[in-house]
Amino acid sequence: MVNSMPELLEKQFDPRMHSTEHLVNQTMIRMFRSGRCFSAHIERKKSKLDYHFDRSLAQEEVDEMVKRVNDIIEADLPVTEEFVTRDEAERNYNLERLPGEAGDRIRIVRIGDYDVCPCIGPHVKSTGEIGAFRVVSTSFEKGVLRIRYKLAKNGG
Ligand SMILES: [Zn+2]
């Protein structure tokens, strides 16, 4: 059953868009200690990520974030997976966003030495497949920072 989940999600999530979610999350953590997004709407043409935050981002901060994400895409880092027990995963990661059906073997997804997190979604094999990343807009309201983004290879 564990193996059927990624196939199921493959139809719902675009691998490039979803892999970019990992990169934006890790970049937000490194720049702002924001933690990973608590909500994500991943669609092929345009996606949005929501973070618990305390203010809006300045344009220079958005530009820096976009530059860092594109640097990782251009570095063409490998995306790899390994499986650990749920106990082991709970000791090392936040499993809040994993569905209960993820089972006892938890898949850990690594993007080079840049990001690592438990995930059941579909990913690219290396970041070079993602193509140019750009932020369409950001907004801040009631403690939530929303980032909307597109990818050149997905028509953005
Ligand atoms: Zn993922």
CSV table of N, CA and C and ligand atoms in Angstrom, one decimal:
chain,number,residue,atom,x,y,z
A,1,MET,N,0.8,-1.2,0.0
A,1,MET,CA,0.0,0.0,0.0
A,1,MET,C,0.9,1.3,0.0
A,2,VAL,N,2.0,1.2,0.7
A,2,VAL,CA,2.9,2.4,0.8
A,2,VAL,C,3.3,2.8,-0.6
A,3,ASN,N,3.5,1.8,-1.5
A,3,ASN,CA,4.0,2.2,-2.8
A,3,ASN,C,3.0,2.8,-3.7
A,4,SER,N,1.7,2.6,-3.4
A,4,SER,CA,0.7,3.1,-4.3
A,4,SER,C,0.4,4.6,-4.1
A,5,MET,N,0.8,5.1,-2.9
A,5,MET,CA,0.6,6.5,-2.7
A,5,MET,C,1.3,7.5,-3.6
A,6,PRO,N,2.6,7.3,-3.9
A,6,PRO,CA,3.2,8.3,-4.8
A,6,PRO,C,2.6,8.3,-6.2
A,7,GLU,N,2.1,7.1,-6.6
A,7,GLU,CA,1.5,7.0,-8.0
A,7,GLU,C,0.2,7.8,-8.0
A,8,LEU,N,-0.5,7.6,-6.9
A,8,LEU,CA,-1.8,8.3,-6.7
A,8,LEU,C,-1.6,9.8,-6.8
A,9,LEU,N,-0.6,10.3,-6.1
A,9,LEU,CA,-0.3,11.7,-6.1
A,9,LEU,C,0.3,12.3,-7.4
A,10,GLU,N,0.9,11.4,-8.1
A,10,GLU,CA,1.5,11.8,-9.3
A,10,GLU,C,0.5,12.5,-10.2
A,11,LYS,N,-0.7,12.0,-10.2
A,11,LYS,CA,-1.8,12.5,-11.1
A,11,LYS,C,-2.2,13.9,-10.6
A,12,GLN,N,-2.0,14.2,-9.3
A,12,GLN,CA,-2.5,15.4,-8.7
A,12,GLN,C,-1.5,16.5,-8.7
A,13,PHE,N,-0.2,16.1,-8.5
A,13,PHE,CA,0.8,17.1,-8.3
A,13,PHE,C,1.8,17.1,-9.5
A,14,ASP,N,2.2,18.3,-9.9
A,14,ASP,CA,3.2,18.4,-10.9
A,14,ASP,C,4.6,18.2,-10.2
A,15,PRO,N,5.4,17.3,-10.7
A,15,PRO,CA,6.7,17.0,-10.0
A,15,PRO,C,7.6,18.3,-9.9
A,16,ARG,N,7.6,19.1,-11.0
A,16,ARG,CA,8.5,20.3,-11.0
A,16,ARG,C,8.0,21.3,-9.9
A,17,MET,N,6.6,21.5,-10.0
A,17,MET,CA,6.0,22.5,-9.1
A,17,MET,C,6.2,22.0,-7.6
A,18,HIS,N,6.0,20.7,-7.4
A,18,HIS,CA,6.1,20.2,-6.0
A,18,HIS,C,7.5,20.2,-5.5
A,19,SER,N,8.5,19.9,-6.4
A,19,SER,CA,9.9,19.9,-6.0
A,19,SER,C,10.3,21.3,-5.6
A,20,THR,N,9.8,22.3,-6.4
A,20,THR,CA,10.1,23.7,-6.1
A,20,THR,C,9.6,24.1,-4.7
A,21,GLU,N,8.4,23.5,-4.3
A,21,GLU,CA,7.9,23.7,-2.9
A,21,GLU,C,9.0,23.4,-1.9
A,22,HIS,N,9.7,22.2,-2.1
A,22,HIS,CA,10.8,21.9,-1.1
A,22,HIS,C,11.9,23.0,-1.1
A,23,LEU,N,12.2,23.5,-2.3
A,23,LEU,CA,13.3,24.4,-2.4
A,23,LEU,C,12.9,25.8,-1.7
A,24,VAL,N,11.7,26.2,-2.0
A,24,VAL,CA,11.2,27.5,-1.4
A,24,VAL,C,11.1,27.3,0.1
A,25,ASN,N,10.7,26.1,0.6
A,25,ASN,CA,10.6,25.9,2.1
A,25,ASN,C,12.0,26.0,2.7
A,26,GLN,N,12.9,25.3,2.1
A,26,GLN,CA,14.3,25.4,2.7
A,26,GLN,C,14.9,26.8,2.7
A,27,THR,N,14.6,27.5,1.6
A,27,THR,CA,15.2,28.8,1.4
A,27,THR,C,14.5,29.8,2.5
A,28,MET,N,13.2,29.6,2.7
A,28,MET,CA,12.5,30.4,3.7
A,28,MET,C,13.1,30.1,5.1
A,29,ILE,N,13.4,28.9,5.4
A,29,ILE,CA,13.9,28.5,6.7
A,29,ILE,C,15.3,29.1,6.8
A,30,ARG,N,16.1,29.0,5.8
A,30,ARG,CA,17.5,29.6,5.9
A,30,ARG,C,17.5,31.1,6.0
A,31,MET,N,16.6,31.8,5.3
A,31,MET,CA,16.6,33.3,5.3
A,31,MET,C,15.8,33.8,6.5
A,32,PHE,N,14.7,33.2,6.9
A,32,PHE,CA,13.8,33.8,7.9
A,32,PHE,C,13.4,32.9,9.1
A,33,ARG,N,14.0,31.6,9.1
A,33,ARG,CA,13.6,30.7,10.2
A,33,ARG,C,12.1,30.5,10.2
A,34,SER,N,11.4,30.5,9.1
A,34,SER,CA,10.0,30.5,9.0
A,34,SER,C,9.4,29.2,9.3
A,35,GLY,N,10.2,28.1,9.2
A,35,GLY,CA,9.6,26.8,9.2
A,35,GLY,C,9.1,26.5,7.8
A,36,ARG,N,8.6,25.3,7.5
A,36,ARG,CA,8.1,24.9,6.2
A,36,ARG,C,6.6,25.5,6.1
A,37,CYS,N,6.1,25.6,4.9
A,37,CYS,CA,4.8,26.1,4.7
A,37,CYS,C,3.8,25.2,5.4
A,38,PHE,N,2.7,25.8,5.9
A,38,PHE,CA,1.7,24.9,6.6
A,38,PHE,C,0.6,24.5,5.6
A,39,SER,N,0.6,25.2,4.5
A,39,SER,CA,-0.4,24.8,3.5
A,39,SER,C,0.2,25.1,2.1
A,40,ALA,N,-0.2,24.2,1.1
A,40,ALA,CA,0.4,24.4,-0.2
A,40,ALA,C,-0.7,24.0,-1.2
A,41,HIS,N,-0.9,24.9,-2.2
A,41,HIS,CA,-1.8,24.5,-3.3
A,41,HIS,C,-0.9,24.4,-4.6
A,42,ILE,N,-0.7,23.2,-5.0
A,42,ILE,CA,0.3,23.0,-6.1
A,42,ILE,C,-0.5,22.7,-7.4
A,43,GLU,N,-0.4,23.5,-8.3
A,43,GLU,CA,-1.0,23.3,-9.6
A,43,GLU,C,0.1,23.5,-10.7
A,44,ARG,N,-0.2,22.9,-11.9
A,44,ARG,CA,0.8,22.9,-12.9
A,44,ARG,C,1.2,24.3,-13.4
A,45,LYS,N,0.2,25.2,-13.5
A,45,LYS,CA,0.5,26.6,-14.1
A,45,LYS,C,1.0,27.5,-13.0
A,46,LYS,N,0.4,27.5,-11.8
A,46,LYS,CA,0.7,28.4,-10.8
A,46,LYS,C,0.5,27.8,-9.4
A,47,SER,N,1.4,28.0,-8.5
A,47,SER,CA,1.2,27.4,-7.1
A,47,SER,C,1.3,28.4,-6.1
A,48,LYS,N,0.8,28.1,-4.9
A,48,LYS,CA,0.9,29.0,-3.8
A,48,LYS,C,1.2,28.3,-2.5
A,49,LEU,N,2.1,28.9,-1.7
A,49,LEU,CA,2.5,28.4,-0.4
A,49,LEU,C,2.2,29.4,0.7
A,50,ASP,N,1.7,28.9,1.8
A,50,ASP,CA,1.3,29.7,3.0
A,50,ASP,C,2.2,29.4,4.2
A,51,TYR,N,2.8,30.5,4.8
A,51,TYR,CA,3.7,30.4,5.9
A,51,TYR,C,3.1,31.1,7.1
A,52,HIS,N,3.3,30.6,8.3
A,52,HIS,CA,3.1,31.4,9.5
A,52,HIS,C,4.2,32.4,9.5
A,53,PHE,N,3.9,33.7,9.6
A,53,PHE,CA,4.9,34.8,9.5
A,53,PHE,C,4.4,36.0,10.2
A,54,ASP,N,5.3,37.0,10.4
A,54,ASP,CA,4.9,38.2,11.2
A,54,ASP,C,4.9,39.5,10.4
A,55,ARG,N,5.1,39.4,9.1
A,55,ARG,CA,5.2,40.7,8.3
A,55,ARG,C,5.2,40.3,6.8
A,56,SER,N,5.1,41.4,6.0
A,56,SER,CA,5.2,41.1,4.5
A,56,SER,C,6.7,41.1,4.2
A,57,LEU,N,7.1,40.6,3.0
A,57,LEU,CA,8.5,40.6,2.6
A,57,LEU,C,8.8,41.9,1.8
A,58,ALA,N,10.0,42.4,1.9
A,58,ALA,CA,10.4,43.5,1.1
A,58,ALA,C,10.8,42.9,-0.3
A,59,GLN,N,10.7,43.8,-1.3
A,59,GLN,CA,11.0,43.3,-2.7
A,59,GLN,C,12.5,42.7,-2.7
A,60,GLU,N,13.4,43.3,-2.0
A,60,GLU,CA,14.8,42.8,-2.0
A,60,GLU,C,14.9,41.4,-1.4
A,61,GLU,N,14.0,41.2,-0.4
A,61,GLU,CA,14.0,39.9,0.2
A,61,GLU,C,13.4,38.8,-0.8
A,62,VAL,N,12.4,39.2,-1.5
A,62,VAL,CA,11.8,38.3,-2.5
A,62,VAL,C,12.8,38.0,-3.6
A,63,ASP,N,13.5,39.1,-4.0
A,63,ASP,CA,14.5,38.9,-5.1
A,63,ASP,C,15.6,38.0,-4.6
A,64,GLU,N,16.1,38.1,-3.3
A,64,GLU,CA,17.1,37.3,-2.8
A,64,GLU,C,16.6,35.8,-2.7
A,65,MET,N,15.4,35.6,-2.3
A,65,MET,CA,14.9,34.2,-2.2
A,65,MET,C,14.8,33.6,-3.6
A,66,VAL,N,14.3,34.4,-4.6
A,66,VAL,CA,14.2,33.9,-5.9
A,66,VAL,C,15.6,33.5,-6.5
A,67,LYS,N,16.6,34.3,-6.2
A,67,LYS,CA,17.9,34.1,-6.7
A,67,LYS,C,18.5,32.8,-6.0
A,68,ARG,N,18.2,32.6,-4.7
A,68,ARG,CA,18.8,31.4,-4.1
A,68,ARG,C,18.1,30.1,-4.6
A,69,VAL,N,16.8,30.2,-4.9
A,69,VAL,CA,16.1,29.0,-5.4
A,69,VAL,C,16.6,28.7,-6.8
A,70,ASN,N,16.8,29.8,-7.6
A,70,ASN,CA,17.3,29.5,-9.0
A,70,ASN,C,18.7,29.0,-9.0
A,71,ASP,N,19.5,29.5,-8.0
A,71,ASP,CA,20.9,28.9,-7.9
A,71,ASP,C,20.9,27.4,-7.7
A,72,ILE,N,20.0,27.0,-6.8
A,72,ILE,CA,19.9,25.5,-6.5
A,72,ILE,C,19.4,24.8,-7.8
A,73,ILE,N,18.4,25.4,-8.5
A,73,ILE,CA,17.9,24.7,-9.7
A,73,ILE,C,19.1,24.6,-10.7
A,74,GLU,N,19.8,25.7,-10.9
A,74,GLU,CA,20.9,25.7,-11.8
A,74,GLU,C,22.1,24.7,-11.4
A,75,ALA,N,22.2,24.5,-10.1
A,75,ALA,CA,23.3,23.6,-9.6
A,75,ALA,C,22.9,22.1,-10.0
A,76,ASP,N,21.7,21.9,-10.4
A,76,ASP,CA,21.2,20.5,-10.8
A,76,ASP,C,21.5,19.5,-9.8
A,77,LEU,N,21.1,19.8,-8.5
A,77,LEU,CA,21.3,18.8,-7.4
A,77,LEU,C,20.4,17.6,-7.6
A,78,PRO,N,21.0,16.4,-7.2
A,78,PRO,CA,20.2,15.2,-7.3
A,78,PRO,C,19.1,15.1,-6.2
A,79,VAL,N,17.9,14.6,-6.6
A,79,VAL,CA,16.8,14.4,-5.6
A,79,VAL,C,16.8,12.9,-5.4
A,80,THR,N,17.0,12.5,-4.1
A,80,THR,CA,17.0,11.1,-3.8
A,80,THR,C,16.1,10.7,-2.7
A,81,GLU,N,15.8,9.4,-2.5
A,81,GLU,CA,14.8,9.1,-1.4
A,81,GLU,C,15.4,7.9,-0.6
A,82,GLU,N,15.0,7.8,0.6
A,82,GLU,CA,15.4,6.7,1.4
A,82,GLU,C,14.1,6.4,2.3
A,83,PHE,N,14.0,5.2,2.9
A,83,PHE,CA,12.9,4.9,3.8
A,83,PHE,C,13.4,4.6,5.2
A,84,VAL,N,12.7,5.2,6.2
A,84,VAL,CA,13.0,5.0,7.6
A,84,VAL,C,11.7,4.6,8.3
A,85,THR,N,11.9,4.0,9.5
A,85,THR,CA,10.7,3.7,10.3
A,85,THR,C,10.0,5.0,10.8
A,86,ARG,N,8.7,4.9,11.1
A,86,ARG,CA,8.0,6.0,11.6
A,86,ARG,C,8.6,6.6,12.9
A,87,ASP,N,9.1,5.7,13.8
A,87,ASP,CA,9.7,6.1,15.0
A,87,ASP,C,10.9,7.0,14.7
A,88,GLU,N,11.8,6.5,13.8
A,88,GLU,CA,13.0,7.2,13.4
A,88,GLU,C,12.6,8.6,12.8
A,89,ALA,N,11.6,8.6,12.0
A,89,ALA,CA,11.2,9.8,11.3
A,89,ALA,C,10.7,10.8,12.3
A,90,GLU,N,9.9,10.3,13.3
A,90,GLU,CA,9.3,11.2,14.3
A,90,GLU,C,10.4,11.9,15.2
A,91,ARG,N,11.5,11.2,15.3
A,91,ARG,CA,12.6,11.7,16.1
A,91,ARG,C,13.3,12.9,15.4
A,92,ASN,N,13.3,12.8,14.0
A,92,ASN,CA,14.1,13.8,13.3
A,92,ASN,C,13.4,14.8,12.5
A,93,TYR,N,12.1,14.6,12.2
A,93,TYR,CA,11.3,15.5,11.4
A,93,TYR,C,9.9,15.8,11.9
A,94,ASN,N,9.4,16.9,11.4
A,94,ASN,CA,8.0,17.2,11.7
A,94,ASN,C,7.1,16.4,10.7
A,95,LEU,N,6.2,15.5,11.2
A,95,LEU,CA,5.4,14.7,10.3
A,95,LEU,C,4.0,15.3,10.1
A,96,GLU,N,3.8,16.5,10.6
A,96,GLU,CA,2.4,17.1,10.6
A,96,GLU,C,1.7,17.0,9.3
A,97,ARG,N,2.5,17.2,8.2
A,97,ARG,CA,1.8,17.3,6.9
A,97,ARG,C,1.7,16.0,6.2
A,98,LEU,N,2.2,14.9,6.8
A,98,LEU,CA,2.1,13.6,6.2
A,98,LEU,C,0.8,13.0,6.5
A,99,PRO,N,0.1,12.5,5.5
A,99,PRO,CA,-1.2,11.8,5.7
A,99,PRO,C,-1.0,10.5,6.5
A,100,GLY,N,-1.9,10.1,7.3
A,100,GLY,CA,-1.8,8.9,8.2
A,100,GLY,C,-1.6,7.7,7.3
A,101,GLU,N,-2.1,7.7,6.1
A,101,GLU,CA,-1.9,6.5,5.2
A,101,GLU,C,-0.4,6.4,4.8
A,102,ALA,N,0.5,7.3,5.1
A,102,ALA,CA,1.9,7.1,4.7
A,102,ALA,C,2.5,5.9,5.3
A,103,GLY,N,1.8,5.3,6.4
A,103,GLY,CA,2.2,4.0,6.9
A,103,GLY,C,3.4,4.0,7.8
A,104,ASP,N,4.1,2.9,8.0
A,104,ASP,CA,5.1,2.8,9.0
A,104,ASP,C,6.5,3.0,8.4
A,105,ARG,N,6.6,2.9,7.1
A,105,ARG,CA,7.8,3.2,6.4
A,105,ARG,C,7.7,4.5,5.8
A,106,ILE,N,8.5,5.5,6.3
A,106,ILE,CA,8.3,6.9,5.9
A,106,ILE,C,9.4,7.2,4.9
A,107,ARG,N,9.0,7.8,3.8
A,107,ARG,CA,9.9,8.2,2.7
A,107,ARG,C,10.6,9.5,3.1
A,108,ILE,N,11.9,9.6,3.1
A,108,ILE,CA,12.6,10.8,3.3
A,108,ILE,C,13.2,11.3,2.0
A,109,VAL,N,12.9,12.5,1.6
A,109,VAL,CA,13.4,13.0,0.3
A,109,VAL,C,14.5,14.0,0.5
A,110,ARG,N,15.6,13.8,-0.2
A,110,ARG,CA,16.8,14.7,-0.1
A,110,ARG,C,17.0,15.4,-1.4
A,111,ILE,N,17.3,16.7,-1.3
A,111,ILE,CA,17.7,17.5,-2.5
A,111,ILE,C,19.1,17.9,-2.3
A,112,GLY,N,20.1,17.1,-2.9
A,112,GLY,CA,21.5,17.3,-2.6
A,112,GLY,C,21.8,17.4,-1.2
A,113,ASP,N,22.6,18.4,-0.8
A,113,ASP,CA,22.8,18.7,0.6
A,113,ASP,C,22.0,19.9,1.1
A,114,TYR,N,21.0,20.3,0.3
A,114,TYR,CA,20.3,21.5,0.6
A,114,TYR,C,19.1,21.3,1.4
A,115,ASP,N,18.3,20.3,1.1
A,115,ASP,CA,17.0,20.1,1.8
A,115,ASP,C,16.8,18.6,2.1
A,116,VAL,N,16.1,18.3,3.2
A,116,VAL,CA,15.7,16.9,3.5
A,116,VAL,C,14.4,17.0,4.3
A,117,CYS,N,13.4,16.2,3.8
A,117,CYS,CA,12.1,16.2,4.6
A,117,CYS,C,11.3,15.0,4.2
A,118,PRO,N,10.5,14.5,5.1
A,118,PRO,CA,9.6,13.4,4.8
A,118,PRO,C,8.5,13.8,3.8
A,119,CYS,N,8.3,13.0,2.8
A,119,CYS,CA,7.3,13.4,1.8
A,119,CYS,C,6.9,12.2,0.9
A,120,ILE,N,5.6,12.2,0.5
A,120,ILE,CA,5.1,11.1,-0.3
A,120,ILE,C,4.8,11.6,-1.7
A,121,GLY,N,5.1,12.9,-2.0
A,121,GLY,CA,4.8,13.4,-3.3
A,121,GLY,C,5.7,13.0,-4.4
A,122,PRO,N,5.4,13.4,-5.7
A,122,PRO,CA,6.3,13.1,-6.8
A,122,PRO,C,7.3,14.2,-7.0
A,123,HIS,N,8.6,13.8,-7.3
A,123,HIS,CA,9.7,14.8,-7.5
A,123,HIS,C,10.4,14.6,-8.8
A,124,VAL,N,11.1,15.7,-9.2
A,124,VAL,CA,12.0,15.5,-10.3
A,124,VAL,C,13.2,14.7,-9.9
A,125,LYS,N,14.0,14.2,-10.8
A,125,LYS,CA,15.2,13.4,-10.5
A,125,LYS,C,16.4,14.3,-10.1
A,126,SER,N,16.4,15.5,-10.7
A,126,SER,CA,17.4,16.5,-10.3
A,126,SER,C,16.9,17.9,-10.5
A,127,THR,N,17.4,18.9,-9.8
A,127,THR,CA,16.7,20.2,-9.8
A,127,THR,C,16.8,20.9,-11.1
A,128,GLY,N,17.8,20.5,-12.0
A,128,GLY,CA,17.9,21.1,-13.3
A,128,GLY,C,16.6,21.0,-14.1
A,129,GLU,N,15.8,19.9,-13.8
A,129,GLU,CA,14.6,19.7,-14.6
A,129,GLU,C,13.5,20.7,-14.3
A,130,ILE,N,13.7,21.5,-13.2
A,130,ILE,CA,12.6,22.4,-12.8
A,130,ILE,C,12.5,23.6,-13.7
A,131,GLY,N,13.6,24.1,-14.2
A,131,GLY,CA,13.5,25.3,-15.0
A,131,GLY,C,13.4,26.6,-14.2
A,132,ALA,N,13.4,27.7,-14.9
A,132,ALA,CA,13.5,29.0,-14.2
A,132,ALA,C,12.3,29.2,-13.3
A,133,PHE,N,12.6,29.6,-12.0
A,133,PHE,CA,11.5,29.9,-11.0
A,133,PHE,C,11.3,31.4,-10.9
A,134,ARG,N,10.1,31.8,-10.8
A,134,ARG,CA,9.8,33.2,-10.5
A,134,ARG,C,8.6,33.4,-9.5
A,135,VAL,N,8.7,34.4,-8.7
A,135,VAL,CA,7.6,34.7,-7.8
A,135,VAL,C,6.6,35.7,-8.5
A,136,VAL,N,5.3,35.3,-8.5
A,136,VAL,CA,4.3,36.1,-9.2
A,136,VAL,C,4.0,37.3,-8.2
A,137,SER,N,3.7,36.9,-6.9
A,137,SER,CA,3.4,37.9,-5.9
A,137,SER,C,3.5,37.3,-4.6
A,138,THR,N,3.6,38.2,-3.6
A,138,THR,CA,3.6,37.8,-2.2
A,138,THR,C,2.6,38.7,-1.5
A,139,SER,N,1.9,38.1,-0.4
A,139,SER,CA,1.0,39.0,0.3
A,139,SER,C,1.0,38.5,1.8
A,140,PHE,N,0.7,39.4,2.7
A,140,PHE,CA,0.7,39.1,4.1
A,140,PHE,C,-0.7,39.6,4.7
A,141,GLU,N,-1.3,38.6,5.4
A,141,GLU,CA,-2.5,39.0,6.1
A,141,GLU,C,-2.7,38.1,7.3
A,142,LYS,N,-3.0,38.7,8.4
A,142,LYS,CA,-3.4,37.9,9.6
A,142,LYS,C,-2.4,36.8,10.0
A,143,GLY,N,-1.1,37.1,9.9
A,143,GLY,CA,-0.1,36.2,10.3
A,143,GLY,C,0.2,35.1,9.3
A,144,VAL,N,-0.3,35.3,8.1
A,144,VAL,CA,0.0,34.4,7.0
A,144,VAL,C,0.7,35.1,5.8
A,145,LEU,N,1.8,34.6,5.5
A,145,LEU,CA,2.6,35.1,4.3
A,145,LEU,C,2.3,34.1,3.2
A,146,ARG,N,1.7,34.6,2.1
A,146,ARG,CA,1.4,33.7,0.9
A,146,ARG,C,2.4,34.1,-0.2
A,147,ILE,N,3.0,33.0,-0.8
A,147,ILE,CA,3.9,33.2,-1.9
A,147,ILE,C,3.3,32.5,-3.1
A,148,ARG,N,3.1,33.2,-4.2
A,148,ARG,CA,2.6,32.6,-5.5
A,148,ARG,C,3.7,32.5,-6.5
A,149,TYR,N,3.9,31.4,-7.2
A,149,TYR,CA,5.1,31.2,-8.1
A,149,TYR,C,4.7,30.5,-9.3
A,150,LYS,N,5.6,30.7,-10.3
A,150,LYS,CA,5.4,30.0,-11.6
A,150,LYS,C,6.8,29.4,-12.0
A,151,LEU,N,6.7,28.5,-13.0
A,151,LEU,CA,8.0,28.0,-13.6
A,151,LEU,C,7.9,28.2,-15.1
A,152,ALA,N,9.1,28.6,-15.7
A,152,ALA,CA,9.1,28.8,-17.1
A,152,ALA,C,8.7,27.6,-17.9
A,153,LYS,N,9.2,26.4,-17.4
A,153,LYS,CA,8.9,25.1,-18.2
A,153,LYS,C,7.4,24.7,-18.1
A,154,ASN,N,6.7,25.3,-17.2
A,154,ASN,CA,5.2,25.0,-17.1
A,154,ASN,C,4.4,26.2,-17.7
A,155,GLY,N,5.0,27.0,-18.6
A,155,GLY,CA,4.3,28.0,-19.3
A,155,GLY,C,4.3,29.3,-18.5
A,156,GLY,N,5.1,29.4,-17.4
A,156,GLY,CA,5.1,30.7,-16.6
A,156,GLY,C,6.2,31.6,-17.1
B,1,ZN,ZN,7.9,16.3,-1.8
